[in-house]
Each structure stands twice: as structure tokens, then as C-alpha cells.
CSV table of C-alpha atoms in Angstrom, one decimal:
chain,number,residue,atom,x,y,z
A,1,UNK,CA,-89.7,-111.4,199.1
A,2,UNK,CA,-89.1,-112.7,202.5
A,3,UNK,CA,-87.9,-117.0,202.8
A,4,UNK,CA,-90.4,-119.1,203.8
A,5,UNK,CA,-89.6,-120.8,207.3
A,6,UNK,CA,-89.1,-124.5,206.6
A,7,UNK,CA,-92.2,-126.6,209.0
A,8,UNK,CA,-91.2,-129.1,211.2
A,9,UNK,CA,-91.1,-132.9,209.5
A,10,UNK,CA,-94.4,-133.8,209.0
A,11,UNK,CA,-96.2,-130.0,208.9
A,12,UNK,CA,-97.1,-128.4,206.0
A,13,UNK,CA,-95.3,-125.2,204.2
A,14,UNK,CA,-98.0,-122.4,205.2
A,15,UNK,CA,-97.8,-119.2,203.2
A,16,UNK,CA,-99.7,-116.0,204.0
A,17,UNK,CA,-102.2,-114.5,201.1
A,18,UNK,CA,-104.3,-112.3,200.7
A,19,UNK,CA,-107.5,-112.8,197.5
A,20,UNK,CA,-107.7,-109.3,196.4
A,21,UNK,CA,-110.3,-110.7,193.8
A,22,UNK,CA,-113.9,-108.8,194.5
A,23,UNK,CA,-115.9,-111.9,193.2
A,24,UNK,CA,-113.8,-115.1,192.8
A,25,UNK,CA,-112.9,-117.5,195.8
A,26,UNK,CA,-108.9,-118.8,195.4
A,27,UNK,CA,-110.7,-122.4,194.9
A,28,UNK,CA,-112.0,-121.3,191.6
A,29,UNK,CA,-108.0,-120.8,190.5
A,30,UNK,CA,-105.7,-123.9,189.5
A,31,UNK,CA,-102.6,-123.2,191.6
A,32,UNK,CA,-99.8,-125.1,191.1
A,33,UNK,CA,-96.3,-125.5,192.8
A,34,UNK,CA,-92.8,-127.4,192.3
A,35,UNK,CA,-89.8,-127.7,194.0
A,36,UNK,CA,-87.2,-129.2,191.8
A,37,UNK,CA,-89.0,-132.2,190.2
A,38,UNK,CA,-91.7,-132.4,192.6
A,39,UNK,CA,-95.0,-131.0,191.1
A,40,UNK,CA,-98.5,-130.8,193.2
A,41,UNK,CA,-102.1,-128.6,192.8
A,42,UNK,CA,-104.0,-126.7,195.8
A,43,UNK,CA,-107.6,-125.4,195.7
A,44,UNK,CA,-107.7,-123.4,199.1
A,45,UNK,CA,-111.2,-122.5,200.3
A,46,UNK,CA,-110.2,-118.4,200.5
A,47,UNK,CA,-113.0,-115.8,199.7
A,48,UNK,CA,-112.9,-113.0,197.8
A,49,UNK,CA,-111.2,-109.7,199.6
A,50,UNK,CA,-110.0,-112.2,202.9
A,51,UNK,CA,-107.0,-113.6,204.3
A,52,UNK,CA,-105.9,-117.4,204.4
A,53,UNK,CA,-103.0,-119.9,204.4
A,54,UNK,CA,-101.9,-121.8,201.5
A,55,UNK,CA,-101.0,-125.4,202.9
A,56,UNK,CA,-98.0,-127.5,200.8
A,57,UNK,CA,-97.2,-130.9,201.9
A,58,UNK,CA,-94.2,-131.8,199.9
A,59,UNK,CA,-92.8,-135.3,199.6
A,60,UNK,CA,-88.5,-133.8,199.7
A,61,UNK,CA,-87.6,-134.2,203.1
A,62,UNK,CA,-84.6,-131.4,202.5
A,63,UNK,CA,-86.4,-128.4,201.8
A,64,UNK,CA,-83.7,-125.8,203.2
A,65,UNK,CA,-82.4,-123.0,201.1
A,66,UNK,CA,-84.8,-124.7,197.9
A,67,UNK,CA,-86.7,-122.4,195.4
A,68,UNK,CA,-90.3,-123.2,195.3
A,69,UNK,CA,-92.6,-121.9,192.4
A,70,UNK,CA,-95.7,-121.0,192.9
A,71,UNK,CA,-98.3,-120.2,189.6
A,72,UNK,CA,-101.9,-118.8,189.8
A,73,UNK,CA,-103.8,-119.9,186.7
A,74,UNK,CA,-107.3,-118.5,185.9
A,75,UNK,CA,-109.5,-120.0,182.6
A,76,UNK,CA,-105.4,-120.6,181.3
A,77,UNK,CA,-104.1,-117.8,181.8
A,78,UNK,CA,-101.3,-117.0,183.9
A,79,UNK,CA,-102.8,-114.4,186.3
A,80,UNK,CA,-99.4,-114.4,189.3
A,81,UNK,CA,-96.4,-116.3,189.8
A,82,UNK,CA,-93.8,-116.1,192.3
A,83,UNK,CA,-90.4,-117.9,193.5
A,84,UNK,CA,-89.6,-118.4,196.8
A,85,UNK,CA,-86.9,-119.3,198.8
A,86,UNK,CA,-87.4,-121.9,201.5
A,87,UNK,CA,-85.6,-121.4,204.6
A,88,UNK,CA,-83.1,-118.3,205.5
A,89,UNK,CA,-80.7,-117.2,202.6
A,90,UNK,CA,-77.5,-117.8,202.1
A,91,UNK,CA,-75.4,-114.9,203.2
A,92,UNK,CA,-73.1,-113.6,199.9
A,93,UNK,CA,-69.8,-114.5,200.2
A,94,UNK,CA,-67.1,-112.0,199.2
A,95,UNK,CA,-64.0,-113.4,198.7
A,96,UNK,CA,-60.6,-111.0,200.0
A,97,UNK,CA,-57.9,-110.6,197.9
A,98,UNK,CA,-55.2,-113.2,199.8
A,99,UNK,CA,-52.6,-115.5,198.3
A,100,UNK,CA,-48.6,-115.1,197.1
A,101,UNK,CA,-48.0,-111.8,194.9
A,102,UNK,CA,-44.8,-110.1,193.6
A,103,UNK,CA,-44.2,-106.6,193.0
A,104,UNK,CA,-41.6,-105.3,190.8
A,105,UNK,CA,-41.3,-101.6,189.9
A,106,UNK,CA,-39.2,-99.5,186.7
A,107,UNK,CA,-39.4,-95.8,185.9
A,108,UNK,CA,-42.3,-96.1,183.9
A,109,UNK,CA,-44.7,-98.8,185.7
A,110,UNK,CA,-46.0,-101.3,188.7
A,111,UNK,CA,-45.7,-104.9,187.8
A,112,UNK,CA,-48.0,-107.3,189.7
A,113,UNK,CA,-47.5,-110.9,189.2
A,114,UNK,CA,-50.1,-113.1,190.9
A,115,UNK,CA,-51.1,-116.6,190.9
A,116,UNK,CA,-52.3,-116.8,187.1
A,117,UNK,CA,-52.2,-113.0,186.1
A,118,UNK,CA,-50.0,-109.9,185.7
A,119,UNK,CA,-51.1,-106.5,185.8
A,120,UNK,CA,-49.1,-103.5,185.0
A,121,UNK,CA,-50.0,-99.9,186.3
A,122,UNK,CA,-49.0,-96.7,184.5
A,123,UNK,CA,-46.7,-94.6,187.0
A,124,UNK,CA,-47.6,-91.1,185.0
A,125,UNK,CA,-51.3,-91.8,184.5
A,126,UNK,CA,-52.3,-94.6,187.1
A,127,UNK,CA,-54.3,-96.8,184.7
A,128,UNK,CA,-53.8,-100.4,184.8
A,129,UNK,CA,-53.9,-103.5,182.5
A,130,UNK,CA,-54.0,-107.0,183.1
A,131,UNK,CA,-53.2,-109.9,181.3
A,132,UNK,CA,-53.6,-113.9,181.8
A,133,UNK,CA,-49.4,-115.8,182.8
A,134,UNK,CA,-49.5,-116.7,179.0
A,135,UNK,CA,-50.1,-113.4,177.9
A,136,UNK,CA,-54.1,-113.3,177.1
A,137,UNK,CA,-55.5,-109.7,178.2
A,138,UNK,CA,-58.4,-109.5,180.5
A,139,UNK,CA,-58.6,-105.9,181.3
A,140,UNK,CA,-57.4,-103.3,178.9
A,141,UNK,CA,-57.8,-100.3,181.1
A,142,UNK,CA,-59.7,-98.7,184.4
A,143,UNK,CA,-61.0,-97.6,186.7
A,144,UNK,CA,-62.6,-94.7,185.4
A,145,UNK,CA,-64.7,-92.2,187.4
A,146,UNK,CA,-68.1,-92.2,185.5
A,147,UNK,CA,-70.5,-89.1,186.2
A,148,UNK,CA,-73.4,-90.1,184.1
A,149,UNK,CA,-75.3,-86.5,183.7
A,150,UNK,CA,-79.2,-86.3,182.9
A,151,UNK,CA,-78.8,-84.1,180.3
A,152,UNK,CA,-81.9,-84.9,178.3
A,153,UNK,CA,-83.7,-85.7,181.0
A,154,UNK,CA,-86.7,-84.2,183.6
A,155,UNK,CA,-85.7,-82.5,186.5
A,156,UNK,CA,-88.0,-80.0,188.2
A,157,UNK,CA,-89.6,-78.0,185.9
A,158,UNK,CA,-92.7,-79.9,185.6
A,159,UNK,CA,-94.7,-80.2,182.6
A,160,UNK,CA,-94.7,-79.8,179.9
A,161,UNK,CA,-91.2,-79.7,179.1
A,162,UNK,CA,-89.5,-79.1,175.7
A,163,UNK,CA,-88.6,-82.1,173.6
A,164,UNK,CA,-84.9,-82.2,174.1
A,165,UNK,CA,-82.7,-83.5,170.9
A,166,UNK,CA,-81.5,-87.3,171.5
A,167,UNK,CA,-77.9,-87.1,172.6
A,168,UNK,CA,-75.2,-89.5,170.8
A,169,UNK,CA,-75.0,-93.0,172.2
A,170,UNK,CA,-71.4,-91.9,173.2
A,171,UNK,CA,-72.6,-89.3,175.5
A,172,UNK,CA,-74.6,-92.6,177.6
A,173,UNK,CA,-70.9,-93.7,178.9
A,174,UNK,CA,-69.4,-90.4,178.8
A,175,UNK,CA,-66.5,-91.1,181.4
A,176,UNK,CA,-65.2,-88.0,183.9
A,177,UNK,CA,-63.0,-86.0,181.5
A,178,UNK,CA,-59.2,-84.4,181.9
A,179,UNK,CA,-57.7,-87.1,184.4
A,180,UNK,CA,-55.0,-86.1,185.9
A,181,UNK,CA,-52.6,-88.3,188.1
A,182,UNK,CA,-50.3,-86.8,190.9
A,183,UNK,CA,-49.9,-89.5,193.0
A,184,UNK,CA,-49.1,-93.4,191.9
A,185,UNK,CA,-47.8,-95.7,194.7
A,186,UNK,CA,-47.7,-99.0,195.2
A,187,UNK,CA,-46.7,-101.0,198.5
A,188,UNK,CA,-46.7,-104.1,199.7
A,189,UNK,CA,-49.4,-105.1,202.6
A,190,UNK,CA,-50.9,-108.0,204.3
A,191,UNK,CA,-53.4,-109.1,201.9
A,192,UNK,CA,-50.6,-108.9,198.6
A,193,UNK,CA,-50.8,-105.5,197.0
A,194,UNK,CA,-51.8,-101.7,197.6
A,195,UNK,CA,-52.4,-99.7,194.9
A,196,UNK,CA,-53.1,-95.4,195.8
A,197,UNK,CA,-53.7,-93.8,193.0
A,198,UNK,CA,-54.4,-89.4,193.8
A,199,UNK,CA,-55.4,-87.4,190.9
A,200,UNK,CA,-58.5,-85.1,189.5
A,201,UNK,CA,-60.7,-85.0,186.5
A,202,UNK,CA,-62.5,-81.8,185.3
A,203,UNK,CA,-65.7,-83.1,187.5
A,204,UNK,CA,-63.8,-84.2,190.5
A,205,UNK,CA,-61.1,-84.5,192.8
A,206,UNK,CA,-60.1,-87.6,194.6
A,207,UNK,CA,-58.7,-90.9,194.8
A,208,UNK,CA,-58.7,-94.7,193.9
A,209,UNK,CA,-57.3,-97.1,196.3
A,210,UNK,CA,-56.6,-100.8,194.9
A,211,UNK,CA,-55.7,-103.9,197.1
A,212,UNK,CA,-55.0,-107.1,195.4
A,213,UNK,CA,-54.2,-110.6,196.4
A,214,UNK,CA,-52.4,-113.0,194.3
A,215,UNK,CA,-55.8,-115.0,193.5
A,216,UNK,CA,-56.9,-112.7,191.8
A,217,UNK,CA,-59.3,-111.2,194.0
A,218,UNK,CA,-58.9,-107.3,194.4
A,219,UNK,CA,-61.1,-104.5,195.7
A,220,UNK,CA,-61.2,-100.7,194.6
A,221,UNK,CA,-62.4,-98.2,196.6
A,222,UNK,CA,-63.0,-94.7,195.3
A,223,UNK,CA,-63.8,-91.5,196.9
A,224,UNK,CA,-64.3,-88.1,194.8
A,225,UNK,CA,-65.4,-84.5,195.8
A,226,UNK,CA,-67.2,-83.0,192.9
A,227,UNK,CA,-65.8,-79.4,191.1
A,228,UNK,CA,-69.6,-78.0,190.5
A,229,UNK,CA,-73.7,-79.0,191.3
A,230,UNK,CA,-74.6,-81.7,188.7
A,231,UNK,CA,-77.7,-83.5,187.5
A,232,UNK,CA,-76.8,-86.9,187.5
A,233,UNK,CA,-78.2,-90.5,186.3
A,234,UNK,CA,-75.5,-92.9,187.2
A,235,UNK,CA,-72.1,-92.8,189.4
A,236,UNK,CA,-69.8,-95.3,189.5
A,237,UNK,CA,-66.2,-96.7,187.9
A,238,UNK,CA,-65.8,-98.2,184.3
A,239,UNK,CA,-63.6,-101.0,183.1
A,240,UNK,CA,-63.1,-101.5,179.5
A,241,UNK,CA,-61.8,-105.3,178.5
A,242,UNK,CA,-61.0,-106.3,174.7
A,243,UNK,CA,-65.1,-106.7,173.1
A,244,UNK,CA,-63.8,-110.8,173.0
A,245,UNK,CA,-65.2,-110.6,176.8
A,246,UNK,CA,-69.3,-110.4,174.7
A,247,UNK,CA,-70.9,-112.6,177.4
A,248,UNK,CA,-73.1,-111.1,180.5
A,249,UNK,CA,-74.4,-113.3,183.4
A,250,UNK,CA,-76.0,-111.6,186.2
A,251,UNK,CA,-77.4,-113.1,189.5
A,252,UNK,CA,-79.5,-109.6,191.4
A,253,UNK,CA,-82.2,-109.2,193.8
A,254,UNK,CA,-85.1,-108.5,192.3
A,255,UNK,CA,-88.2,-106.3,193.1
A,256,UNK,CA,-90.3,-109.7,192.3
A,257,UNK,CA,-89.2,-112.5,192.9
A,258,UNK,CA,-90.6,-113.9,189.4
A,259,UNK,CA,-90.2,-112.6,185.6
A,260,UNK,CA,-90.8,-113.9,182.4
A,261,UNK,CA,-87.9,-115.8,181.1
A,262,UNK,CA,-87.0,-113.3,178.2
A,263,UNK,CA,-87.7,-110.4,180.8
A,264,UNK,CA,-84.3,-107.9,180.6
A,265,UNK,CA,-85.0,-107.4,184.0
A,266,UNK,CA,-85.5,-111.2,185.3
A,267,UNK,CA,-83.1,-111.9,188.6
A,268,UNK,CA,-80.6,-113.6,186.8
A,269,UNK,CA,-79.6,-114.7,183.2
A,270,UNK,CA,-76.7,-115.1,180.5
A,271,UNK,CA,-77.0,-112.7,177.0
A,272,UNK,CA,-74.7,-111.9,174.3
A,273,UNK,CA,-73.7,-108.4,173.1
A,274,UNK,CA,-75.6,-109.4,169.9
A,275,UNK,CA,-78.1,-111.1,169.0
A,276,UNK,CA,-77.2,-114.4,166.8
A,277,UNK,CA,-75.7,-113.7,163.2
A,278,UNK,CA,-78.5,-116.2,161.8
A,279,UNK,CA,-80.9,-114.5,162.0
A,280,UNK,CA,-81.7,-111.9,158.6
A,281,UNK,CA,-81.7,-108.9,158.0
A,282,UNK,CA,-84.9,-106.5,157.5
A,283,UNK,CA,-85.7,-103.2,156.5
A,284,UNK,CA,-86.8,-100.5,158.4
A,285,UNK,CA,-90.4,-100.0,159.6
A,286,UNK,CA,-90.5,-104.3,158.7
A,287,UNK,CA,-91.4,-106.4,161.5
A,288,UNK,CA,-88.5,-108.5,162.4
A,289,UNK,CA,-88.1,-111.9,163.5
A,290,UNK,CA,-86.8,-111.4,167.0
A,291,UNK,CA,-88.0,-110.7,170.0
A,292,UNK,CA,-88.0,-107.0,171.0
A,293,UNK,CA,-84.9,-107.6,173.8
A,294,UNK,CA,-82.6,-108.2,171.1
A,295,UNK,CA,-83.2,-105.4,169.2
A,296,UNK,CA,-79.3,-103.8,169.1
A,297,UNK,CA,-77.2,-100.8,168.6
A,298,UNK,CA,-73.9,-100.6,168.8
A,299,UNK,CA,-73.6,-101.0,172.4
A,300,UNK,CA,-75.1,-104.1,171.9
A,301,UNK,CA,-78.6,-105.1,172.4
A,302,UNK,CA,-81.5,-104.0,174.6
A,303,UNK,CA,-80.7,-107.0,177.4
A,304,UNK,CA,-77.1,-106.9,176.8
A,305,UNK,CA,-76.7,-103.0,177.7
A,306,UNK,CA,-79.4,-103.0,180.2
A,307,UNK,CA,-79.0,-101.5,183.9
A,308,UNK,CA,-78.7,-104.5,186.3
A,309,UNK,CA,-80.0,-103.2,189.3
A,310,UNK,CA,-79.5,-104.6,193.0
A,311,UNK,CA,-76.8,-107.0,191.5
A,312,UNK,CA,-75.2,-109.8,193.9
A,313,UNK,CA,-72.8,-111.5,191.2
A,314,UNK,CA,-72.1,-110.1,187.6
A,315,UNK,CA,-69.7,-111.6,185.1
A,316,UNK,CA,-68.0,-110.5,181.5
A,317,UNK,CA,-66.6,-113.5,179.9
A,318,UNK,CA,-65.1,-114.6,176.5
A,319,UNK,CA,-66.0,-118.1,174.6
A,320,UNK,CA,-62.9,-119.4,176.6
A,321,UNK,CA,-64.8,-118.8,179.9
A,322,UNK,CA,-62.5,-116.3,180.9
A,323,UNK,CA,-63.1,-112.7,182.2
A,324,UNK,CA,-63.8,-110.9,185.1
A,325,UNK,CA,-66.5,-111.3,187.9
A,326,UNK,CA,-67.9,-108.5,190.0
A,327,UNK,CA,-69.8,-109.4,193.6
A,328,UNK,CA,-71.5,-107.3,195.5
A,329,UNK,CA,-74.4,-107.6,198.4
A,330,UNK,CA,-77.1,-106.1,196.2
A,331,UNK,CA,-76.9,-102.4,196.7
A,332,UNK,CA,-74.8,-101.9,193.2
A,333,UNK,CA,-75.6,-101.8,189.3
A,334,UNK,CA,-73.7,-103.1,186.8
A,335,UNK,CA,-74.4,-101.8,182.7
A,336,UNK,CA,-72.3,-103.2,179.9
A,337,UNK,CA,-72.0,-102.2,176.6
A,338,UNK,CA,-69.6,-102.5,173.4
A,339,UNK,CA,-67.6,-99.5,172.5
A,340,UNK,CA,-65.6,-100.2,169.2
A,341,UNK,CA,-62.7,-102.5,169.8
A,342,UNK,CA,-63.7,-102.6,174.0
A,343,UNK,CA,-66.3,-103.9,176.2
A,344,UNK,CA,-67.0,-101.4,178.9
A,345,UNK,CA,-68.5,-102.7,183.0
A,346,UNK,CA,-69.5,-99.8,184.8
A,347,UNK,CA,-70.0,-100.7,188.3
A,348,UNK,CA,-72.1,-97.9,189.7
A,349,UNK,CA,-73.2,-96.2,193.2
A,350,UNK,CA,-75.9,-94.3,192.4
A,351,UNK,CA,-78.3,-95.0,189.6
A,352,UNK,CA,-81.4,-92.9,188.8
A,353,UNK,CA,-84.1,-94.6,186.5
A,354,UNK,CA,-84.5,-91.8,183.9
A,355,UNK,CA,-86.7,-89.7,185.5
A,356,UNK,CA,-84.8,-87.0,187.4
A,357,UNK,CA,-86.4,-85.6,190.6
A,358,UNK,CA,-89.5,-86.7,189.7
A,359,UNK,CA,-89.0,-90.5,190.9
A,360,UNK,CA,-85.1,-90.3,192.6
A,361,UNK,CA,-87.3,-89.8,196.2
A,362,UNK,CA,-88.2,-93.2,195.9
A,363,UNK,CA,-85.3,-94.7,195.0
A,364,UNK,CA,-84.4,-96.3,198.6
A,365,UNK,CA,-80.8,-96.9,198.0
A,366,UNK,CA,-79.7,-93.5,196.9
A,367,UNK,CA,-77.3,-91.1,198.9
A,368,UNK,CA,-79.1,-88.1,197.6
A,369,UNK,CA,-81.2,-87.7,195.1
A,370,UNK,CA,-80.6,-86.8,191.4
A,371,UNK,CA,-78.9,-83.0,191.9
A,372,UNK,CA,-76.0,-83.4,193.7
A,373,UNK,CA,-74.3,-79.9,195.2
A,374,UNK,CA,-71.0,-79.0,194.3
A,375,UNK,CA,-68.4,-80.5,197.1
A,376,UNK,CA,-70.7,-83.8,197.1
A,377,UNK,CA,-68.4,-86.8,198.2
A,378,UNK,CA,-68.6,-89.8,195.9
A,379,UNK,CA,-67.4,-93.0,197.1
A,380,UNK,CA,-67.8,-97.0,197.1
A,381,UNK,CA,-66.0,-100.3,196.7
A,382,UNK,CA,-66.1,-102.7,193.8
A,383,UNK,CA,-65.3,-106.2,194.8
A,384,UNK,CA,-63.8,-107.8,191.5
A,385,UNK,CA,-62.0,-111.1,190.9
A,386,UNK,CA,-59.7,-112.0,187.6
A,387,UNK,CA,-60.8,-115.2,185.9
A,388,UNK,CA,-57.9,-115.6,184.1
């Protein structure tokens, strides 16, 4: 949705609309709108299938970067709401990894000591970890290249096709298998540490390229070149951090600008891995007493594990308010789920809905669609900052 341009002091805020109604002028409707604590009503004189204004004369004076609300009742019922944003948005900021940082080296490892961290980097394998100054662990390993196949899914065989076999949950955040490091360097630069880290799995062939500042700021870029053609539902790199970190908050843009509050989808939120322990148990084909988003699994439950399209800020954090926070400019996904004793963040590229070739067309932010040939280039940059 486009930001409404602030008026001039003593104009209205005019909005564009369109009734699509065949029989009902927009006067017959009880809209209402709200900006912060300020409430008011409209009844604008708008036929049915014509074009108007809707006129606001709000009592703030500071209306810049606000959220207005604006709900369409009809005979009580909640018929269209939206959310906009007054005035031009703010631009994302990213913050660069910057600040003092030491380096130390043995035969076995990297050691990075920054302002309130230290991470240590396997010299044979290239993984790292990373751990609070007093010793609390924040990330237990990554990145890892994640090549999310469609193997139960529709390609381009049309219908009908057979009813494939539900894979395991495991096979959901099956990582890139057979890692193999040849190269792990580490070097000093401008903005605290470079990290190169060469190597292939059995899927690919590439390499992960770290910088990191001493305020914990730090980005990764990747860049692969696949081994074979592959059907493919999500690319990107996975962090695991100890399952402590059981809090997701999201901030995305949206394909509406409003949701339902309980909507896994809404534009931003804060969930749990699992839904709370006081609520009972019930047996199969019972009703139960939650809502249908925190139905669970393993991985956690249906918001908790959900694809976050679109994302601008994602976090992972613990009951301390520590973790990790990912920011992006809206073109990435984040999905998080519980595997035993870990947490895993996949940060990803590419993300197809489910649907194989049948919707990936229309997917606007896609490279390519879901079949991607053999010798495909992978790549991207996750911008990710240690809350220690």
C-alpha cells in the first residue's frame, strides 16, 4: 500500500476509493478511522460502482510517518479494513558491522572477541559458534546452505497427479548434505573481521564470506553453483541456536496492509515455539481449546514455524531478551522451527509457496522459478546482529 501524502495544515487527508458495491452508496456504511487515540466517523456520499475521495480532518497536528486505521462496517460486520502509513516511510536502516575486534588464531580455530561476544570458527570444517563475554551461547552452529527440494509437491504434470506419501518433518529443513571445507581464512579488514570460508556440499559448490564488527553486527554473503537441475521450494542459509532462544518477533511488508490479529501472516507479531503449558490436553478427533495457529508439532506451532515472507526485521530471543536479530529490506524470508535440543533460522532467497510451477510465475521476487538447471548460481547476504 502506497503512504498517504500528509495535507497542508488546515486540509483534509484525502484518500482515493473506489465502491465496487453494485447497489449500496459508501454512506450506507459506518466507516470509522483512528490515529493513535484520536477516533472519528465519515459517511461519504459515493455511489455504487464510482470513484470518490474520503475526506479526514484530524485534530493531531503531527501526522508524519503515523499509522491510520481505517474500518468499513456494514449491518456490524466488518466488511474491509486497512492501515496506512501517513507520509513517506522510513527508509530501513542496516546497521555495518564497525567497532574494536580482536582476532587470535591456534591450530584448530579463529577466535573473535568483540565488544560483548566471542565467536570461534572451526579451521577444518568452517562452522562457527558464538557465545555472550560471560560465556552464555547464542549461536551453536551455521551457516548452512539449505536447498529446500519439492519433493511432494506439483510441478508440471498437471492434473491429476498421484497422492504422494507425506515426507518426515525432518526432510522440511533438510540442510545441503556432505560439507566439505577447503578453504578457512580469516583476516583482519576495515570494518573488524573477514571470515572466507571455500568448500562444497553434495548439492553445490561455493563459498561463505563473513565480515564482522566488534558490535556485533556481521553480514554473510553466500554464493553457490548447484551439482545437478533441482525442484526447489526454499534457498537460503540456517542457523541453529540452543531451543532457549523459543521467542519469534517479526516486522515484514505485507501484501495487505491489515490482518486479523491472530493472523500467522499479520505484518508483524511476537509467538512462542509452543503454545502455553496451561492449557490441557485432548484426545484426538476432540475439539480443542485453542485456536487453530497454535496447533503444534515438534517444530513448534503453526505461527511459530510459519514462512515470514517479505521480512524487514526478524528476531530469535530467550526469556533473558537475548538472541540474534536478522534485518533485511523486505525481499527475504525467515522460517523457524525447533529441532531437538536447537532452534534453527533459515534466512532464505528464494521461497516458493507450495505450489511448484504452477504459481512460482507469479512470485515477483524470484530469480527463476521453481526448477532451477544444473550450474544455477545461488547467492545473497544476511544482515545479522548478536544481542548478546
Amino acid at each position: 500500500t502506497s503512504p498517504i501524502p500528509v495535507p497542508k495544515s488546515g486540509n483534509p487527508i484525502e484518500i482515493q476509493i473506489e465502491n465496487r458495491y453494485d447497489f449500496t452508496n459508501l454512506n450506507e456504511l459506518n466507516i470509522e478511522w483512528s490515529i493513535e487515540d484520536e477516533t472519528g466517523k465519515i459517511a461519504p456520499d459515493i455511489p455504487p460502482q464510482t470513484n470518490g475521495v474520503l475526506s479526514i480532518f484530524p485534530k493531531t497536528k503531527k501526522l508524519d510517518g503515523k499509522l491510520m486505521s481505517l474500518d468499513f462496517y456494514k449491518d456490524g460486520a466488518l466488511v474491509d479494513s486497512y492501515r496506512l502509513r501517513l507520509g513517506e516511510p522510513k527508509k530501513v536502516k542496516i546497521g555495518k558491522p564497525a567497532g574494536a575486534i580482536e582476532l587470535l588464531e591456534s591450530d584448530a580455530a579463529f577466535y573473535i572477541n568483540g565488544n560483548e561476544f566471542k565467536m570461534e570458527i572451526d579451521r577444518e570444517s568452517g562452522q562457527l559458534s558464538v557465545s555472550s563475554s560471560e560465556g552464555k551461547k547464542l549461536l551453536a552452529t551455521g551457516p548452512e546452505l539449505v536447498i529446500m527440494l519439492e519433493n511432494n509437491e506439483i510441478h508440471t504434470s498437471g492434473f491429476p497427479w498421484p497422492r504422494p506419501e507425506m515426507p518426515p518433518l525432518k526432510e522440511l529443513n533438510q540442510k545441503c548434505t556432505g560439507w566439505e571445507a577447503r578453504e578457512v581464512a580469516a583476516n583482519k579488514s576495515e570494518s573488524g573481521v573477514e571470515i572466507l570460508i571455500r568448500g562444497s556440499y553434495q548439492e553445490a559448490e561455493g563459498l561463505y564470506r563473513l565480515n564482522i564488527g566488534g558490535n556485533g553486527k556481521m553480514t554473510i554473503d553466500y554464493e553457490f553453483t548447484t551439482h545437478e537441475e533441482m525442484h526447489v521450494r526454499q534457498i537460503g542459509i540456517l542457523f541453529y541456536l540452543p531451543n532457549s532462544y523459543d521467542e519469534l518477533s517479526w516486522k515484514r511488508n505485507g501484501r495487505w496492509s491489515s490482518y486479523p490479529d491472530n493472523h500467522i501472516g499479520r505484518n508483524e507479531g511476537t509467538v512462542k515455539a509452543f503454545r502455553d503449558a496451561s492449557f490441557p490436553e485432548v484426545d484426538s478427533k476432540t475439539k480443542p481449546p485453542w485456536p487453530w495457529e497454535l496447533d503444534s508439532n515438534e517444530m513448534g506451532t503453526n505461527e511459530f514455524r510459519a514462512t515470514r515472507t517479505n521480512i524487514l526485521e526478524a528476531a530469535l530471543r530467550d526469556k533473558d531478551n537475548a538472541g540474534i536479530t536478522v534485518r533485511s529490506d523486505g525481499s527475504q524470508q525467515v522460517r523457524a522451527f525447533i529441532e531437538g535440543e536447537h532452534t534453527g533460522l533459515l534466512v532464505s532467497d528464494f521461497y516458493s509457496p507450495g505450489l511448484g510451477s504452477f504459481a512460482g510465475a507469479q512470485l515477483k521476487y524470484q530469480l527463476f522459478s521453481d526448477k532451477i538447471p544444473k550450474d544455477s548460481v545461488i547467492k545473497g547476504r544476511v544482515n545479522l546482529e548478536l544481542i548478546p
